[in-house]
Amino acid sequence: MTTHSTAGTEVTRTVHRFVEVDGVRVFYREAGPTDAPTLVLLHGFPSASHQFRRLIDTLGTRYHLVAPDYPGFGHTEAPEDFTYSFESLTDVMEGFVEALGLGADGFALYTFDFGGPVGMRLAARHPEWINGLIVQNANAYAEGLSDLALGLTANRPGVPGAEERVREILTLPVTRSQYEGGTGDPSLIAPDGWTLDQHFLDLPGRKEAQVALALDYHSNIDRYPVWQQWLREHRPPTLVLWGRGDAFFPEAGAHAYLRDLPEAQVHVFDTGHFALEEKLPEMAPLIAAFLDASARPTDTMSATDTTNPADVKKRTPMRIAIVGASGNLGGAVAAEAVSRGHQVTPLGRATTDVSDPTALAEAVAGHDAVVVGVKGPDHLVPRSAQALLKALPDAGVSRLVFLGGGGSLEYAPGERFVDAPGFPAAYLETARDQTEALDLLRAARTPVEWTYVSPPPMHLVPGPKTGSFRVEARDTPIADADGESRISVGDFAAAVLDTLEQGTFVQERITVGY
């Protein structure tokens, strides 16, 4: 796979192919460099690989992503004599992995809904293939089944009226409700997903395939104890992402994984079953960081990682709340934190009023530190700074890192860039707000151990972590030998995590540069 870069923006190229597996012509999407960590994406009901298109576009420049359609779903056709069961779907997916040679170096497995029983069967057959699990509303525990789900799974061959009851859920209103139900903001849910799903459901023979699978679903519940034992014995690195508004699989199913995988990361979002539709900005950084970490265990080092290996082993995991984790810098900090083994709670303006001390205190209570990267109208940035100074002591949280702007840096003694003639008008309001926030922090008599981090005033550029940069407490930019002040987003995020982990630069403004 290749990516294309235009004006500093990388765009992935996704290819769409078929491969023959035991008489089944399997359709799949593939993107990203083949020498990068591989993620195999297993879709749910009643969808297909198209449900991952936005995730593939987001992560496909950095990771190798492969998303197949099961037999009878999406663009994959099956022979007329194909027997639809979860075992047979797994047979085809097993052959698919072998046909593409994905098992040679192993891969992380993304399981969603039907992808759970298919993925767990695949993992049990080939534990050597699995570098890590990303579980998104894919249930493997009794408490993860709602009354609605229990009613549906009671349908099985020989039960009077079972087939008729299954056919009632194969309609457009029900398909649409699976996308919109439980969401915080239905306007964020594109209609393309349920429309395309229903198109495929209405093709000849597709409803019969779904009926057969629904009547076989009880076989998955019967295997829950086997899968739980497999998780306990193999302890794969695991990231659990869950929409708490799921009508089929309630939130208890997410936390249940911790019984068998106590080191798993569990993140629950205020959304529904198809969580990626609404929460991709919050979830993608967590997925990226997990792929980095699962591809590189914490006791090994990459060629560009300058961290002392002894320090890696001594790291104490922190619980870090990140306000603005869906933003460019907040997302980078979240990814870096997860890659270092910390637990991240992403907080957004849609769910937390960042200018309300009471709401903030409730949201960040129980965390070790808070990282904030916000911007918005009506002086949101300084109002957030004021709210945080009140909220953190109330919540019992002492550590704050505020992702500020470079406009508050000085180009001459006492002369800030934001006040200079010609400062870009498009950034002026935000830069002034960020400057006011810094002034508020500096003037506060507070127990909060804050650090305000300023990037260079102009050249905060896309790019990975190199591990080679300078951090200083100062009010002027750090410049290189050519007089240029610049830093990559990856190194900026690394500097933030270094400051958090080391407890340095308390109640100081710092800046980063090469």
XYZ file of N, CA and C in Angstrom, residues 44-282:
717
model
N -19.330 -6.195 12.185
C -20.477 -6.732 12.898
C -21.697 -6.882 12.035
N -22.804 -7.214 12.687
C -24.111 -7.330 12.044
C -24.803 -5.985 12.124
N -25.505 -5.560 11.089
C -25.673 -6.216 9.783
C -24.774 -5.581 8.740
N -23.573 -5.213 9.130
C -22.731 -4.373 8.306
C -21.712 -5.192 7.518
N -20.616 -4.564 7.159
C -19.518 -5.203 6.435
C -18.299 -4.300 6.597
N -17.261 -4.540 5.829
C -16.009 -3.794 6.018
C -16.180 -2.295 5.794
N -17.253 -1.882 5.115
C -17.437 -0.447 4.895
C -17.620 0.313 6.197
N -17.991 -0.371 7.287
C -18.153 0.327 8.560
C -16.828 0.895 9.076
N -15.697 0.415 8.545
C -14.375 0.857 9.001
C -13.736 1.892 8.073
N -14.474 2.408 7.102
C -13.849 3.294 6.110
C -13.197 4.516 6.750
N -13.873 5.163 7.683
C -13.295 6.377 8.295
C -12.087 6.032 9.157
N -12.130 4.918 9.865
C -10.969 4.500 10.660
C -9.790 4.190 9.754
N -10.044 3.536 8.638
C -8.973 3.226 7.687
C -8.371 4.509 7.141
N -9.210 5.482 6.789
C -8.691 6.759 6.297
C -7.847 7.459 7.362
N -8.235 7.321 8.619
C -7.549 8.015 9.708
C -6.203 7.383 10.039
N -6.139 6.054 10.082
C -4.931 5.365 10.549
C -4.132 4.704 9.436
N -4.660 4.728 8.219
C -4.030 3.982 7.138
C -2.700 4.512 6.656
N -2.304 5.719 7.064
C -0.979 6.209 6.692
C 0.108 5.633 7.580
N -0.283 5.132 8.769
C 0.714 4.679 9.752
C 0.698 3.180 9.984
N -0.444 2.527 9.728
C -0.588 1.116 10.070
C -1.148 0.343 8.881
N -0.895 -0.952 8.904
C -1.393 -1.845 7.852
C -2.760 -2.362 8.298
N -3.817 -1.934 7.621
C -5.183 -2.265 7.999
C -5.819 -3.159 6.943
N -6.437 -4.234 7.391
C -7.070 -5.199 6.497
C -8.466 -5.490 7.032
N -9.488 -5.297 6.174
C -10.874 -5.460 6.618
C -11.635 -6.313 5.605
N -11.920 -7.577 5.934
C -12.679 -8.435 5.024
C -14.179 -8.376 5.278
N -14.962 -8.801 4.286
C -16.395 -9.037 4.444
C -16.611 -10.534 4.655
N -17.445 -10.917 5.618
C -17.762 -12.329 5.816
C -18.611 -12.852 4.647
N -18.672 -14.158 4.481
C -19.599 -14.718 3.500
C -21.038 -14.275 3.787
N -21.710 -13.787 2.747
C -23.085 -13.335 2.907
C -23.216 -11.923 3.444
N -22.101 -11.205 3.563
C -22.102 -9.811 4.010
C -21.386 -8.960 2.966
N -21.830 -7.723 2.817
C -21.123 -6.800 1.950
C -20.954 -7.334 0.552
N -19.726 -7.300 0.066
C -19.429 -7.705 -1.311
C -18.962 -9.155 -1.430
N -18.960 -9.898 -0.318
C -18.546 -11.301 -0.366
C -19.742 -12.197 -0.637
N -19.670 -12.920 -1.724
C -20.703 -13.897 -2.066
C -20.262 -15.282 -1.612
N -21.231 -16.138 -1.361
C -20.924 -17.517 -0.970
C -21.674 -18.472 -1.889
N -21.164 -19.683 -2.075
C -21.890 -20.665 -2.899
C -23.265 -20.947 -2.308
N -24.181 -21.413 -3.154
C -25.544 -21.670 -2.696
C -25.595 -22.723 -1.598
N -24.634 -23.645 -1.607
C -24.661 -24.707 -0.603
C -23.851 -24.359 0.644
N -23.444 -23.076 0.783
C -22.670 -22.673 1.959
C -23.553 -22.751 3.207
N -23.003 -23.311 4.284
C -23.723 -23.420 5.546
C -23.357 -22.245 6.441
N -24.338 -21.427 6.760
C -24.064 -20.226 7.554
C -24.107 -20.549 9.043
N -22.944 -20.512 9.650
C -22.793 -20.667 11.098
C -21.554 -19.882 11.495
N -21.374 -19.666 12.776
C -20.191 -18.912 13.204
C -18.914 -19.730 13.021
N -19.030 -21.031 13.083
C -17.865 -21.869 12.788
C -17.465 -21.735 11.324
N -18.459 -21.707 10.427
C -18.123 -21.626 8.998
C -17.574 -20.247 8.643
N -18.100 -19.192 9.284
C -17.513 -17.867 9.054
C -16.052 -17.857 9.501
N -15.778 -18.494 10.633
C -14.398 -18.548 11.133
C -13.520 -19.359 10.199
N -14.049 -20.451 9.654
C -13.272 -21.240 8.686
C -12.795 -20.354 7.541
N -13.697 -19.524 7.019
C -13.351 -18.671 5.881
C -12.356 -17.592 6.312
N -12.545 -17.006 7.477
C -11.608 -15.979 7.939
C -10.227 -16.584 8.226
N -10.197 -17.804 8.713
C -8.918 -18.493 8.915
C -8.198 -18.675 7.574
N -8.945 -19.105 6.570
C -8.353 -19.258 5.244
C -7.953 -17.920 4.650
N -8.706 -16.884 4.955
C -8.374 -15.542 4.471
C -7.027 -15.087 5.028
N -6.836 -15.239 6.323
C -5.561 -14.850 6.942
C -4.407 -15.626 6.317
N -4.611 -16.908 6.109
C -3.559 -17.737 5.510
C -3.294 -17.333 4.069
N -4.347 -17.014 3.318
C -4.170 -16.635 1.914
C -3.368 -15.350 1.775
N -3.545 -14.406 2.705
C -2.813 -13.142 2.647
C -1.488 -13.190 3.398
N -1.217 -14.300 4.076
C 0.045 -14.429 4.805
C 0.145 -13.513 6.015
N -0.997 -13.170 6.605
C -0.989 -12.222 7.717
C -0.489 -12.827 9.018
N -0.500 -14.147 9.117
C -0.111 -14.776 10.367
C 1.383 -14.867 10.590
N 2.181 -14.606 9.562
C 3.635 -14.784 9.680
C 4.236 -13.949 10.795
N 3.872 -12.665 10.839
C 4.383 -11.767 11.880
C 3.333 -11.442 12.933
N 2.154 -12.030 12.803
C 1.087 -11.761 13.741
C 0.401 -10.432 13.464
N -0.715 -10.209 14.132
C -1.495 -8.992 13.913
C -2.343 -8.716 15.144
N -2.756 -7.477 15.277
C -3.774 -7.130 16.264
C -5.135 -7.371 15.622
N -6.091 -7.772 16.446
C -7.407 -8.155 15.952
C -8.447 -7.217 16.533
N -9.188 -6.537 15.652
C -10.271 -5.652 16.068
C -11.572 -6.433 15.937
N -12.254 -6.639 17.071
C -13.492 -7.404 17.059
C -14.656 -6.512 17.448
N -15.687 -6.514 16.625
C -16.903 -5.742 16.886
C -18.111 -6.619 16.639
N -19.024 -6.713 17.620
C -20.290 -7.416 17.455
C -20.046 -8.848 16.961
N -20.505 -9.229 15.765
C -20.249 -10.567 15.235
C -18.748 -10.854 15.156
N -17.941 -9.815 15.046
C -16.501 -10.014 15.018
C -15.974 -10.613 16.298
N -16.733 -10.474 17.411
C -16.324 -11.086 18.668
C -16.284 -12.600 18.586
N -17.412 -13.265 18.291
C -17.376 -14.733 18.207
C -16.501 -15.264 17.077
N -16.439 -14.540 15.950
C -15.537 -14.981 14.878
C -14.081 -14.799 15.327
N -13.774 -13.637 15.906
C -12.404 -13.365 16.318
C -11.929 -14.257 17.438
N -12.787 -14.537 18.423
C -12.368 -15.405 19.525
C -12.152 -16.842 19.054
N -12.983 -17.301 18.133
C -12.729 -18.626 17.568
C -11.384 -18.653 16.838
N -11.120 -17.588 16.077
C -9.865 -17.511 15.331
C -8.671 -17.468 16.288
N -8.792 -16.681 17.358
C -7.699 -16.577 18.324
C -7.456 -17.900 19.027
N -8.532 -18.624 19.363
C -8.373 -19.917 20.029
C -7.703 -20.942 19.120
N -7.979 -20.852 17.819
C -7.330 -21.773 16.870
C -5.862 -21.424 16.649
N -5.565 -20.120 16.653
C -4.204 -19.672 16.322
C -3.741 -18.580 17.293
N -3.471 -18.923 18.537
C -3.002 -17.894 19.473
C -1.697 -17.253 19.031
N -0.906 -17.978 18.226
C 0.379 -17.432 17.763
C 0.192 -16.282 16.781
N -1.001 -16.132 16.234
C -1.253 -15.032 15.297
C -1.540 -13.705 16.008
N -1.969 -13.771 17.254
C -2.589 -12.612 17.906
C -1.551 -11.808 18.696
N -1.256 -10.611 18.198
C -0.376 -9.694 18.925
C -1.140 -8.847 19.931
N -2.427 -8.713 19.750
C -3.243 -7.922 20.657
C -4.688 -7.938 20.217
N -5.573 -7.591 21.147
C -7.006 -7.548 20.872
C -7.540 -6.138 21.106
N -8.331 -5.652 20.163
C -9.126 -4.444 20.369
C -10.578 -4.899 20.336
N -11.240 -4.770 21.456
C -12.601 -5.265 21.612
C -13.541 -4.070 21.657
N -14.428 -3.964 20.672
C -15.372 -2.846 20.645
C -16.796 -3.372 20.593
N -17.495 -3.312 21.735
C -18.866 -3.825 21.817
C -18.950 -5.225 21.208
N -17.998 -6.064 21.605
C -17.972 -7.471 21.210
C -18.005 -8.282 22.496
N -19.110 -8.927 22.774
C -19.338 -9.492 24.098
C -18.805 -10.916 24.245
N -18.316 -11.222 25.459
C -17.863 -12.576 25.764
C -18.236 -12.972 27.192
N -19.202 -12.259 27.800
C -19.568 -12.493 29.192
C -21.085 -12.417 29.347
N -21.609 -13.197 30.275
C -23.062 -13.251 30.466
C -23.630 -11.890 30.833
N -22.903 -11.119 31.675
C -23.446 -9.826 32.086
C -23.434 -8.799 30.956
N -22.788 -9.134 29.847
C -22.766 -8.248 28.691
C -23.922 -8.463 27.745
N -24.909 -9.251 28.157
C -26.096 -9.496 27.336
C -27.299 -8.808 27.970
N -27.931 -7.896 27.233
C -29.134 -7.230 27.721
C -30.329 -8.174 27.599
N -31.446 -7.767 28.176
C -32.663 -8.571 28.031
C -33.056 -8.693 26.566
N -32.835 -7.606 25.796
C -33.136 -7.656 24.365
C -32.272 -8.706 23.680
N -30.979 -8.722 24.008
C -30.073 -9.699 23.402
C -30.442 -11.118 23.823
N -30.772 -11.302 25.088
C -31.147 -12.642 25.555
C -32.396 -13.139 24.830
N -33.332 -12.213 24.574
C -34.525 -12.612 23.839
C -34.205 -13.046 22.425
N -33.311 -12.320 21.769
C -32.944 -12.667 20.399
C -32.148 -13.962 20.341
N -31.246 -14.158 21.307
C -30.414 -15.362 21.267
C -31.178 -16.612 21.694
N -32.379 -16.419 22.253
C -33.207 -17.587 22.575
C -33.786 -18.222 21.325
N -33.751 -17.493 20.199
C -34.206 -18.063 18.933
C -33.163 -19.055 18.438
N -33.604 -20.267 18.192
C -32.702 -21.313 17.699
C -33.516 -22.323 16.905
N -32.859 -23.181 16.156
C -33.619 -24.139 15.333
C -34.598 -24.956 16.184
N -35.809 -25.104 15.655
C -36.821 -25.905 16.332
C -37.712 -25.135 17.275
N -37.352 -23.884 17.597
C -38.186 -23.077 18.481
C -39.304 -22.455 17.643
N -40.553 -22.677 18.025
C -41.674 -22.152 17.220
C -41.589 -20.625 17.079
N -41.722 -20.143 15.853
C -41.738 -18.724 15.567
C -40.374 -18.049 15.574
N -39.314 -18.817 15.760
C -37.981 -18.216 15.873
C -37.577 -17.506 14.590
N -37.747 -18.156 13.453
C -37.331 -17.548 12.195
C -38.115 -16.274 11.924
N -39.406 -16.283 12.211
C -40.220 -15.097 11.974
C -39.756 -13.930 12.839
N -39.402 -14.215 14.091
C -38.937 -13.150 14.980
C -37.606 -12.562 14.498
N -36.744 -13.403 13.952
C -35.473 -12.908 13.426
C -35.725 -12.012 12.217
N -36.618 -12.419 11.335
C -36.876 -11.612 10.139
C -37.411 -10.220 10.487
N -38.021 -10.080 11.640
C -38.554 -8.773 12.041
C -37.448 -7.746 12.287
N -36.227 -8.203 12.578
C -35.138 -7.242 12.849
C -34.319 -6.937 11.595
N -34.683 -7.534 10.457
C -33.919 -7.331 9.223
C -34.544 -6.250 8.360
N -35.080 -5.226 8.996
C -35.776 -4.154 8.294
C -35.021 -2.843 8.462
N -35.308 -1.889 7.596
C -34.596 -0.613 7.636
C -34.752 0.122 8.967
N -35.952 0.228 9.555
C -36.043 0.937 10.841
C -35.157 0.325 11.926
N -35.081 -0.998 11.967
C -34.243 -1.649 12.985
C -32.766 -1.442 12.663
N -32.414 -1.553 11.381
C -31.023 -1.323 10.991
C -30.590 0.087 11.354
N -31.448 1.054 11.064
C -31.125 2.439 11.402
C -31.001 2.629 12.913
N -31.870 2.006 13.668
C -31.849 2.178 15.121
C -30.564 1.654 15.739
N -29.938 0.670 15.108
C -28.677 0.159 15.641
C -27.570 1.201 15.549
N -27.675 2.096 14.578
C -26.692 3.174 14.434
C -27.007 4.353 15.351
N -28.263 4.756 15.411
C -28.627 5.973 16.124
C -28.950 5.755 17.593
N -29.367 4.542 17.943
C -29.750 4.276 19.320
C -28.580 4.454 20.285
N -28.819 5.166 21.382
C -27.813 5.342 22.410
C -26.782 6.410 22.132
N -26.883 7.108 21.003
C -25.880 8.116 20.660
C -26.145 9.417 21.419
N -25.089 10.199 21.573
C -25.234 11.494 22.204
C -25.711 12.556 21.240
N -25.278 12.450 19.984
C -25.641 13.440 18.968
C -25.917 12.716 17.654
N -27.174 12.376 17.388
C -27.497 11.628 16.162
C -27.068 12.338 14.884
N -26.883 13.669 14.934
C -26.477 14.375 13.720
C -25.063 14.001 13.286
N -24.297 13.375 14.177
C -22.946 12.930 13.830
C -22.945 11.561 13.155
N -24.107 10.928 13.067
C -24.200 9.588 12.478
C -24.612 9.713 11.021
N -23.692 9.398 10.127
C -23.999 9.486 8.696
C -25.015 8.423 8.308
N -25.988 8.760 7.454
C -26.984 7.774 7.040
C -26.441 6.724 6.080
N -25.226 6.945 5.564
C -24.660 6.012 4.580
C -24.569 4.592 5.130
N -24.199 4.467 6.415
C -23.965 3.144 6.983
C -25.195 2.273 6.959
N -26.283 2.758 7.586
C -27.468 1.907 7.641
C -28.109 1.736 6.269
N -27.960 2.738 5.395
C -28.533 2.618 4.047
C -27.824 1.523 3.260
N -26.504 1.500 3.334
C -25.748 0.472 2.624
C -25.974 -0.905 3.246
N -26.032 -0.960 4.583
C -26.313 -2.236 5.242
C -27.644 -2.823 4.746
N -28.663 -1.977 4.682
C -29.970 -2.488 4.269
C -29.971 -2.901 2.806
N -29.201 -2.198 1.991
C -29.074 -2.610 0.586
C -28.579 -4.045 0.499
N -27.537 -4.350 1.254
C -27.000 -5.715 1.208
C -27.972 -6.718 1.824
N -28.643 -6.331 2.904
C -29.610 -7.237 3.531
C -30.740 -7.606 2.575
N -31.097 -6.679 1.691
C -32.223 -6.905 0.789
C -31.850 -7.660 -0.481
N -30.572 -7.994 -0.659
C -30.172 -8.778 -1.823
C -30.705 -10.208 -1.711
N -30.902 -10.884 -2.838
C -31.434 -12.262 -2.800
C -30.563 -13.177 -1.941
N -31.205 -13.922 -1.057
C -30.510 -14.910 -0.240
C -29.872 -14.366 1.022
N -29.768 -13.043 1.166
C -29.063 -12.487 2.323
C -29.859 -12.643 3.627
N -31.162 -12.466 3.565
C -31.940 -12.609 4.793
C -31.907 -14.051 5.293
N -31.885 -15.006 4.374
C -31.796 -16.408 4.785
C -30.472 -16.672 5.507
N -29.396 -16.050 5.022
C -28.097 -16.203 5.679
C -28.140 -15.612 7.089
N -28.770 -14.439 7.254
C -28.826 -13.805 8.560
C -29.712 -14.590 9.525
N -30.776 -15.171 9.022
C -31.633 -16.004 9.873
C -30.836 -17.190 10.408
N -30.087 -17.847 9.519
C -29.301 -19.009 9.941
C -28.283 -18.628 11.015
N -27.622 -17.469 10.853
C -26.630 -17.037 11.840
C -27.305 -16.660 13.162
N -28.446 -15.993 13.078
C -29.151 -15.632 14.310
C -29.562 -16.874 15.091
N -30.024 -17.910 14.394
C -30.431 -19.136 15.068
C -29.230 -19.915 15.607
N -28.034 -19.556 15.143
C -26.807 -20.210 15.630
C -26.122 -19.404 16.734
N -26.641 -18.213 17.051
C -25.916 -17.336 17.973
C -25.760 -17.956 19.360
N -26.685 -18.805 19.760
C -26.582 -19.449 21.075
C -25.280 -20.215 21.234
N -24.705 -20.681 20.110
C -23.446 -21.430 20.190
C -22.305 -20.549 20.706
N -22.413 -19.252 20.490
C -21.395 -18.341 21.003
C -21.474 -18.227 22.518
N -22.687 -18.112 23.047
C -22.857 -18.005 24.498
C -22.354 -19.268 25.185
N -22.596 -20.401 24.554
C -22.111 -21.667 25.112
C -20.585 -21.696 25.229
N -19.893 -20.929 24.365
C -18.428 -20.948 24.349
C -17.805 -19.853 25.212
N -18.614 -19.012 25.844
C -18.043 -17.944 26.672
C -17.019 -18.480 27.680
N -17.309 -19.562 28.429
C -16.308 -20.043 29.393
C -14.995 -20.456 28.732
N -15.075 -21.023 27.542
C -13.859 -21.433 26.826
C -13.038 -20.212 26.439
N -13.697 -19.196 25.930
C -12.983 -17.989 25.522
C -12.392 -17.268 26.729
N -13.120 -17.234 27.827
C -12.606 -16.598 29.035
C -11.358 -17.317 29.543
N -11.373 -18.628 29.474
C -10.184 -19.387 29.873
C -9.011 -19.073 28.946
N -9.306 -18.944 27.650
C -8.235 -18.604 26.695
C -7.635 -17.242 27.035
N -8.463 -16.279 27.362
C -7.972 -14.955 27.727
C -7.098 -15.023 28.970
N -7.524 -15.794 29.973
C -6.734 -15.916 31.208
C -5.382 -16.557 30.946
N -5.371 -17.550 30.076
C -4.133 -18.295 29.839
C -3.162 -17.534 28.953
N -3.674 -16.814 27.943
C -2.786 -16.174 26.968
C -2.529 -14.699 27.251
N -3.401 -14.044 27.984
C -3.223 -12.643 28.394
C -2.757 -11.737 27.246
N -3.469 -11.713 26.125
C -3.048 -10.810 25.047
C -3.214 -9.358 25.482
N -2.317 -8.459 25.052
C -2.579 -7.033 25.291
C -3.961 -6.693 24.732
N -4.762 -5.997 25.508
C -6.164 -5.797 25.117
C -6.607 -4.367 25.400
N -7.267 -3.791 24.421
C -7.892 -2.480 24.526
C -9.391 -2.682 24.343
N -10.184 -2.328 25.346
C -11.631 -2.468 25.280
C -12.242 -1.085 25.088
N -12.990 -0.919 24.012
C -13.693 0.331 23.696
C -15.182 0.006 23.637
N -16.017 0.816 24.300
C -17.416 0.415 24.427
C -18.337 1.624 24.385
N -19.409 1.508 23.633
C -20.480 2.495 23.678
C -21.489 2.085 24.730
N -21.644 2.893 25.782
C -22.480 2.470 26.907
C -23.970 2.480 26.562
N -24.360 3.119 25.460
C -25.764 3.143 25.070
C -26.176 1.982 24.188
N -25.340 0.941 24.094
C -25.629 -0.225 23.263
C -26.837 -0.973 23.815
N -27.865 -1.147 22.990
C -29.079 -1.829 23.432
C -28.882 -3.331 23.575
N -27.878 -3.885 22.897
C -27.638 -5.319 22.930
C -26.613 -5.700 23.999
N -25.500 -4.976 24.029
C -24.376 -5.317 24.902
C -24.126 -4.162 25.876
N -24.667 -4.208 27.092
C -24.520 -3.109 28.040
C -23.088 -2.984 28.558
N -22.865 -1.878 29.261
C -21.520 -1.512 29.705
C -20.866 -2.590 30.574
N -21.641 -3.351 31.308
C -21.066 -4.392 32.170
C -20.204 -5.365 31.386
N -20.540 -5.571 30.112
C -19.743 -6.476 29.287
C -18.338 -5.976 29.044
N -18.150 -4.655 29.057
C -16.812 -4.091 28.880
C -15.945 -4.364 30.099
N -16.489 -4.047 31.280
C -15.708 -4.196 32.510
C -15.464 -5.663 32.858
N -16.307 -6.562 32.359
C -16.135 -7.983 32.667
C -14.801 -8.518 32.163
N -14.259 -7.923 31.090
C -12.974 -8.399 30.566
C -11.854 -8.273 31.599
N -12.004 -7.339 32.535
C -10.948 -7.132 33.533
C -10.804 -8.323 34.473
N -11.828 -9.157 34.583
C -11.700 -10.354 35.426
C -10.609 -11.276 34.903
N -10.558 -11.430 33.601
C -9.581 -12.339 33.000
C -8.368 -11.613 32.454
N -8.501 -10.305 32.220
C -7.401 -9.491 31.689
C -7.255 -8.252 32.565
N -6.724 -8.397 33.780
C -6.670 -7.250 34.701
C -5.829 -6.091 34.199
N -4.955 -6.326 33.216
C -4.127 -5.250 32.679
C -4.739 -4.607 31.438
N -5.931 -5.032 31.055
C -6.579 -4.459 29.872
C -6.920 -2.996 30.112
N -6.916 -2.219 29.036
C -7.378 -0.828 29.082
C -8.853 -0.818 28.689
N -9.686 -0.218 29.510
C -11.114 -0.167 29.239
C -11.546 1.296 29.149
N -12.161 1.660 28.031
C -12.652 3.017 27.813
C -14.112 2.935 27.380
N -14.991 3.596 28.125
C -16.415 3.580 27.827
C -16.833 4.973 27.365
N -17.600 5.025 26.291
C -17.982 6.294 25.673
C -19.496 6.458 25.695
N -19.941 7.708 25.745
C -21.375 7.996 25.730
C -21.886 7.964 24.301
N -22.063 6.769 23.799
C -22.577 6.567 22.444
C -23.203 5.190 22.376
N -23.559 4.755 21.170
C -24.280 3.509 21.026
C -23.444 2.363 20.502
N -24.119 1.435 19.834
C -23.522 0.178 19.373
C -22.391 0.418 18.378
N -22.653 1.212 17.338
C -21.640 1.537 16.340
C -20.821 2.736 16.838
N -20.010 2.515 17.856
C -19.348 3.611 18.574
C -18.434 4.435 17.683
N -17.791 3.807 16.703
C -16.876 4.544 15.831
C -17.580 5.632 15.032
N -18.870 5.461 14.785
C -19.594 6.444 13.985
C -19.589 7.815 14.650
N -19.716 7.849 15.978
C -19.788 9.121 16.697
C -18.480 9.483 17.390
N -17.712 8.487 17.824
C -16.571 8.741 18.700
C -15.220 8.436 18.059
N -15.158 8.412 16.742
C -13.870 8.157 16.080
C -12.770 9.111 16.552
N -13.024 10.435 16.692
C -11.932 11.321 17.120
C -11.352 10.955 18.479
N -12.178 10.430 19.391
C -11.683 10.018 20.699
C -11.045 8.639 20.660
